[in-house]
Each structure stands twice: as C-alpha cells, then as structure tokens.
Amino acid sequence: MSEASLTVPTTMAAMLLTGHGGIEKLEYHQDVATPQPQAGEVLVQVTATAKNNTDRKAREGLYPTKDKGDVTSFAMGGTPTFTFPRIQGADVAGHIVAVGEGVDAGRIGQRGLLDFNIYADERRDINLTPDYYGHGADGGYAEYIAVPADQFYHVPNPELHDAELASMGMCSYQTAYHMMTAANVSAGERILVSGASGGVGTALLQLCRIVGAIPYAVSQLDKADALIALGAEAVIDRGDLPTFVERVLATTDDKPIDAVMDLVGGEMTNLFIDTMIVDMQGRASYPRLSIAGASGGNLSEMMWTRVYLYQVQIFGVSHGTREEAEQLVAWIRSGELKPVLHAAFKLSELHDAERYFVNRGSNYLGKIVIVPDAQWATHGAPFALDKPTSLAAQEHR
C-alpha cells in the first residue's frame, strides 16, 4: 500500500453471502478484514453500490446452463468462482483511499465508477468468459473494495451525486450497450425494449437515442411519461398477449420492428419475433433479437423454421467489453447519459432492499443503490425511499 494512503481501518462492515438460498443467507458483519490493494490495484472507499437482479439470481442459484433444475451460479471459465462467503455488489462508486505498487499515488482522492468485469485477458473487443466483482471476487456491499486501477474510472462530474453515479453502473449500462452492439443497432432503426422500466431497460432507451435509433418501450402505461422523458418513442403495455403484436404495429404505423432488446424471454419470445417478421418487404437489415435476461421464464417454445426461414438473428448477451466500458464512461462524463435513481437503502438494511426489489410496485423506475451505514448521511439519506428522488436530486444541484 502506498505511503500516501489515507487512514484506512483494518476491519470494515460488509454484507456476507454465506451460501445459496434466501435473504437469510446474507449476514451483516462489522469485523471483516479490509482488503489490501495489490500491485496495479486501488483501494476504494465505497459510497454507493447499485443493486442488480443478478445479485438475487446468483444468491438463489438461478443460472443453470445444462440441467434446467440446477441450483447454481455460472462458471463460464470452467471453474466455479462463486464461493462463500462472498461480498456481492457489482456497480460500485466511491473514492480511492490507497494504491498498490505501480499505481500513481496522485489518484488518491479521485471519485470514480468501477467497470465490474473480471476480464480473462487483455482483449478490448471481446469478453467470452464473463465474471465480475460481486461474483468471482468480492464486490461493493462493504465499506472498501480493492479493484484494478485501470477499471476504476475517474468521473469528477460535480453535478452527479455518488448514488446517481452508482446507478449508471456497468452491470446495467454495459449489458444494455452490448445488446445493441451485438445486434449492430444503427440510426433510424425501430427498437423494441422489453422490461423498459428497470436498470437495463432505462439504459437502453437512452443509448438508443444517443446512437440515433428509435426505442419503443414495453412497460406499464402508468410509467409512460417517465419513459418517454428518457427517450421512448412510445410505451406499449404487455397487456392482452393475443393482441400484443397488433398493438405494437399500431404504434409504429404498421412498420416492423428492426431489432428487439429482450430482458423477458418466456412466452414473449415468439411475440417479439412476430413484431419483426410481419412484413419482410423493403427491410434494410435482418431481424435481430438480443436477449440478456429471462424474467418472464427461462424456457421459450418456438419453431426453428420461423427463425431460419425469416433469417432471424439471435444474440445472447452477458456483460460487455473494455471498449464498451470506455465509451460508456465517456458518455457519462459528457452528460449524455443520465442517472435513473429510484431509492437508496443502508447496507445494514439490505434484507429490506431485497424484499422491496422483488415486490416493487408500479412506481418503480430505474435503480436502487446500497450505501454503507457510515456513508449514509451524505450519500444515502437524501435518496431514501420515503423521499422523492427528484427532490433529492434538486437538493444536490
């Protein structure tokens, strides 16, 4: 650790996941050893970490890749890395308080955002064996985290509160962007976005507009105003499934969807494909389906003849690349990407946050962030659940 390090305690508070199961497997401890930055790493004092659905799915073991009944997490590199106890939390914002060997001590004090990936190699254009902080290594549900210096991006923007910065973390935004780059989404195309009110969905709406595409959001109609403000051309309720395709086409003036960004799966998969193949005349590109979630069900029944005869291209998306992370940070620094922060919870109250996340109501939009108790007054309380986010944001501007 650098001699220029700020004073760092030897132990810290952290939420430890002790095994697969329910929220009772999450145990709050205040005597966890503080990590030490190794060569090429920085030690970050965590101020906010965004909550993602992958936290819950990994905890519950909902990532089977062979037997649909498996209770497991994924091990894309071949060897399981999700071991216990584990500190979850991927989308970390905070301040550098110490540096390891080979890292410029001038970085101490910088506020930044973590690229959550644990990359298997140095390639910038591909990421075939995704793993991440909070899964294959300890994450941000703690007071401190040690991470690679080149993956903790300095984001000084004074107009962004730390909790807002965490809400734009890579787990959602990089996944969203990789869904688009995999499908080669381009300007002028009509893009259908499922699960549009969540973290990935709200990121997709903004990112589509940045590249010039036209996003159509699938969500509850009572969220329409907020989603349109984020960039949605229109909002389509899932509603009555037999009329879903008809209602989508009514919204697009009977023009087919060019690509679907799907976070739902299940019985919606066929319907999403139908919105793209209803009229193949005059298309400028092949129909494309990017999928990065299965909230509507892990199994879909479809006819492969429809897929190959209509030349539907399907892209499975998990995480993203170094290049995409750098582009996203550039858009955050420039102000082109905006935070969509729903609420903050104390780290010690993560059980409450998990319950709220699973049972969230129709007013839910964007991200929840988890703030260490010691940081709560500054970085969490202004965004507490009982305080409207818009008011909290105004108070910090």
Short mmCIF file of C-alpha atoms in Angstrom, two decimals, residues 37-43 98-104 107 133 146-152:
data_model
loop_
_atom_site.label_atom_id
_atom_site.label_comp_id
_atom_site.label_asym_id
_atom_site.label_seq_id
_atom_site.Cartn_x
_atom_site.Cartn_y
_atom_site.Cartn_z
CA PRO A 37 -4.59 -3.20 -2.79
CA GLN A 38 -2.16 -5.42 -4.66
CA ALA A 39 0.15 -4.34 -7.47
CA GLY A 40 -1.87 -2.49 -10.11
CA GLU A 41 -4.87 -2.06 -7.82
CA VAL A 42 -6.57 0.77 -5.96
CA LEU A 43 -8.44 0.59 -2.67
CA ALA A 98 -4.94 3.86 -1.23
CA VAL A 99 -2.98 2.49 -4.19
CA GLY A 100 -0.94 -0.64 -4.76
CA GLU A 101 2.52 -0.92 -6.25
CA GLY A 102 2.84 0.64 -9.68
CA VAL A 103 -0.19 2.92 -9.36
CA ASP A 104 0.19 6.70 -9.32
CA ARG A 107 -5.06 9.06 -7.89
CA TYR A 133 -16.85 -8.28 -8.89
CA ALA A 146 -9.77 -3.43 -3.96
CA VAL A 147 -10.00 -3.38 -7.78
CA PRO A 148 -7.73 -2.98 -10.83
CA ALA A 149 -6.68 0.65 -11.19
CA ASP A 150 -7.43 0.70 -14.93
CA GLN A 151 -11.00 -0.45 -14.30
CA PHE A 152 -11.85 2.27 -11.79
#
